[in-house]
Amino acid sequence: AVPAGTPAGVRAMPAARRLAKEAGIDLGKIRGSGPGGVITVSDVKKAQEERQVGKGEAR
Amino acid sequence: MSGVQGYDAVVVGSGPGGYVAALRLAQLGRRTALVERDRLGGECTNYACIPSKALLHVAKIIDYAERAAKYGLRMRVESIDVDALRKWRDGVVNSLSGGIKYLCDNYGVEVLQGEARLRGGREVEVRSSGGDSKQLRASSVILATGSTPIQLRGIEQDGELVVGSREAMQLRRIPGRLLIIGGGVVGLEAATLYSRLGSEVTIVEMMPQLLPGADQEVARYIERTLKQRGVKIMTNSKLDKLEKRSGAAVATVVTQGGSTTVEADEVLVAVGRRPSSEGLALIGLEMDERGHVKVDAGMRTNVPGVYAVGDLVGPPYLAHKAMKQGKVAAENVAGLRSEFDSLVPSVIYSDPEIAFVGLTEEEARARGQVVVGRFPLSASGRARTMDETEGFVKVIADAADGRILGIHMVGYGVSELAAEAAMSMEFMATLEDVEAVIHPHPTLSEALMEAVEAARKRSVHIFQK
Amino acid sequence: MSGVQGYDAVVVGSGPGGYVAALRLAQLGRRTALVERDRLGGECTNYACIPSKALLHVAKIIDYAERAAKYGLRMRVESIDVDALRKWRDGVVNSLSGGIKYLCDNYGVEVLQGEARLRGGREVEVRSSGGDSKQLRASSVILATGSTPIQLRGIEQDGELVVGSREAMQLRRIPGRLLIIGGGVVGLEAATLYSRLGSEVTIVEMMPQLLPGADQEVARYIERTLKQRGVKIMTNSKLDKLEKRSGAAVATVVTQGGSTTVEADEVLVAVGRRPSSEGLALIGLEMDERGHVKVDAGMRTNVPGVYAVGDLVGPPYLAHKAMKQGKVAAENVAGLRSEFDSLVPSVIYSDPEIAFVGLTEEEARARGQVVVGRFPLSASGRARTMDETEGFVKVIADAADGRILGIHMVGYGVSELAAEAAMSMEFMATLEDVEAVIHPHPTLSEALMEAVEAARKRSVHIFQK
Ligand SMILES: Cc1cc2nc3c(=O)[nH]c(=O)nc-3n(C[C@H](O)[C@H](O)[C@H](O)COP(=O)(O)OP(=O)(O)OC[C@H]3O[C@@H](n4cnc5c(N)ncnc54)[C@H](O)[C@@H]3O)c2cc1C
Ligand SMILES: Cc1cc2nc3c(=O)[nH]c(=O)nc-3n(C[C@H](O)[C@H](O)[C@H](O)COP(=O)(O)OP(=O)(O)OC[C@H]3O[C@@H](n4cnc5c(N)ncnc54)[C@H](O)[C@@H]3O)c2cc1C
């Protein structure tokens, strides 16, 4: 059923939940751009890119 | 003349825009008056949305009956008692108009019967049919005066031989031959209704397609289907002249090929509507060139304290758009922050029905790379069990990120799928998001999911290479 | 005996779980065999979902006809030709079963007719009715053997006087008096169907409510409605004894008050189903105490390479759940990552229909503070235009953050609202989110929006203090 595994209070679309789970991204740390702050898959993709950029800079 | 009465808000016009605004205002504790010169509920409840759907429902029952032999039901429509049908129709309309009165009474909205005239920003004069008049003063005024049918130049509507949508939906009689000028929503619903009731129907449409502005594939599909059912359709055609000859109308129609005459026992003029905004310029309201009152996202006009909603402020001319705008205006009047920024789905109760939301395929392709998924209702189990296999669902999405851009449907029952389509877009859903939603079996709604899967080349219920 | 044939995957059972798994496998380029001992499409297409809905559609047409006088349609159902009805029903079933064959052929799924037996993890023996057998070997096996009806101890089903759901949905005849044991989904659909066809129907249910497990308010509503339509309903009641006396059945039913006898010309036993998992323990599959094969979210059993989906793995016993699980299993077999984690909406085609998703009001209240919004269909304009005003939509949300926890509906057409309800929950919507979606007017789907507004005490179409 829905949000097993989604942190309490976090709302995310199905595709966003799947991608976050696969990429090991914590939905609780993403700000959603969908209605009422729902996290969309593009929000997760953006977080994924930022994380990669962040890693690059750290190196 | 009685003294000036003060209100927090006065709403002019009790159609879906106005009555909803007034009720929401009362819910928010505002002292509210609702002024209506005709019947509570406006065009929609009394002459348009509701009576048309009631009559179309009965027309559909005739269709079921006519096909029932196929299922082993020996049944016959012996006759149609137009008086009884009209009486039932009236009952439905009256109960809903009465329901609005009940809600106004209970929520404490004061209903004033009469013609409202704005005198300066927030003063409203109400003149009853009896001739006496009242002066109202309010902190805010919401205008919801709706729209009226466009008349064709040089064609007199006598309400008998040449009629408008109101008369058509009153069902005064079933004409032998009905000529419909205009292949928009009203024309298609009237064609569906009267052809079912036994009229020979001809539609004349000026543009190259029915439902100008709608997705072309949808428009072509409904054109073909109506033709198969015996409705004559002339697109790229224009009514040139209308003569009365011994009780019948003789129309001269100019087509691409030349000019033809069409004889009819009734002519329905359904060429569109225009805003009921006469006199509003007097108080300094800004309007567009077609007479729509200009508003911002909060439904505010340029005159402080004056709001406008519904058909009056522009297309789409749809009741649910008017209702939403009525709520937004009321909330802003009451000091809440509210904006009208939702997608407006369209629903047309032809048979098969039509429903859509978002961009057409043409519009979407003009903007960028898209993927398109189609699912025919002939492949739907639910459609088969109801012997209603005409039509399809089409989903258009952004090729790059899968965001849904538009959903277009033709078919039995698709009116009830429009809310889900609108919800998916309101949530900015991607194809994958919708695919994740389990759609119950067997339902027509599965076709929406299958079209979404088809756009990803993975519908299992149609063969895709 | 022919030689061993190798596949990427062998799917056992061609119901919604199995055929969908096989087609998805083929779409993903896997060499796939689908084994079926009976008809393609499984229980659902051939004996359950599809024939029941086809018959119920025709039953609904009878209802329309019987009420049509009210709308001025003089129409009569002169007779029901059961042979013709059955023939049409067969046509619908055959076309859909044939459609699955078409899809298998085109996608390249090899359909093998016969009884499959697992011999060790990934070896499958297929024995045709003719007696010859084939050996298959596959990297992966998907089990989708479905379920079979539970028989009542000591009650012999002769297929004539005492029947199961298959016979009931075959419509061999219209019994004068039909006794239905079990007030679940199958019982309610059969009661709706046969009472419309003219049978006198009695339902005996052991539990205190119909549809055990469903929201109590919904269960009570459908009980009351069916009773008003003349269906006799005995809850808290148990069939104790069934005797045959001169062609009729005499049932002794133990109720709370004591014991009664019910006479019937046909008895339908619809007391639930159990997984078709005989013999699977032999290959070491773990099962629960009721015989369901245990699976993880990827539909993997404890035996490597063996997957299971559908009724076989546990409730809810619903076709769309089986289909989704079939896709998930197929995707995992093909090396994609896929999980079954969606909400499963329920749909029941009684009249009025029932649809729900998420927590019942009782379940939700047991977990925390909730708000509940209800909207009666008598206040729906669309319902009025169709003269179908029975029922309601109920929305349950978290009182703290407005998250929707459950949606329960009874009423005409609510089956088509279930997908939107499921979508709202799958998208983790709050009341406010759903309210922002414009629902077209006039549709039944508006009732869902109004119930959402009612939960926030701001539906304008009902009076709320
Ligand atoms: C045949 C037909 C079928 C339709 N079917 C549908 C449908 O199925 N779904 C849908 O969404 N839309 C439908 N529409 C469109 C829908 O009717 C309109 O969009 C809707 O009525 C607009 O609502 P409104 O509140 O803006 O104004 P209206 O409903 O037009 O109401 C305006 C009201 O204001 C009153 N008024 C005007 N001026 C004054 C004044 N000076 N003083 C006092 N009162 C005044 C009028 O008497 C009227 O009652 C249909 C239209 C037609 C013609
Ligand atoms: C009267 C009735 C009405 C219903 N209506 C609905 C409805 O409207 N909506 C809904 O969602 N659900 C409905 N259901 C439930 C639905 O039918 C089941 O949930 C669904 O069929 C389960 O699908 P499945 O793939 O698990 O198995 P099934 O459909 O049961 O298919 C299993 C198949 O496997 C075959 N099989 C089994 N063992 C072997 C073997 N050893 N070798 C070869 N083949 C084998 C069987 O012959 C069968 O064809 C209804 C059920 C009934 C009884």
PDB file of C-alpha atoms in Angstrom, chain B residues 72 158 191 225 237 245 273 298 302 314 340 362 378 414 421 437-438 459:
ATOM      1  CA  GLY B  72     -32.682 -11.525 -25.628  1.00  0.00           C
ATOM      2  CA  ASP B 158     -39.406  33.209 -33.673  1.00  0.00           C
ATOM      3  CA  ALA B 191     -28.232  16.236 -32.613  1.00  0.00           C
ATOM      4  CA  THR B 225     -20.036   8.177 -35.682  1.00  0.00           C
ATOM      5  CA  SER B 237     -20.667  25.211 -44.754  1.00  0.00           C
ATOM      6  CA  ARG B 245     -42.470  28.159 -46.859  1.00  0.00           C
ATOM      7  CA  ARG B 273     -22.791  32.671 -26.892  1.00  0.00           C
ATOM      8  CA  GLY B 298      -8.465  36.496  -7.946  1.00  0.00           C
ATOM      9  CA  ASN B 302     -10.384  46.879 -12.498  1.00  0.00           C
ATOM     10  CA  GLY B 314     -14.651  34.554 -21.003  1.00  0.00           C
ATOM     11  CA  PHE B 340      -8.280  30.580 -10.105  1.00  0.00           C
ATOM     12  CA  GLU B 362      -1.920  19.558 -32.538  1.00  0.00           C
ATOM     13  CA  SER B 378     -13.196  -2.031 -28.537  1.00  0.00           C
ATOM     14  CA  VAL B 414     -16.021   9.052 -20.641  1.00  0.00           C
ATOM     15  CA  ALA B 421      -7.753  12.957 -16.240  1.00  0.00           C
ATOM     16  CA  VAL B 437      -2.413   3.579 -10.023  1.00  0.00           C
ATOM     17  CA  ILE B 438      -4.339   0.317 -10.059  1.00  0.00           C
ATOM     18  CA  SER B 459      -0.089  -1.712 -23.082  1.00  0.00           C
TER      19      SER B 459
END
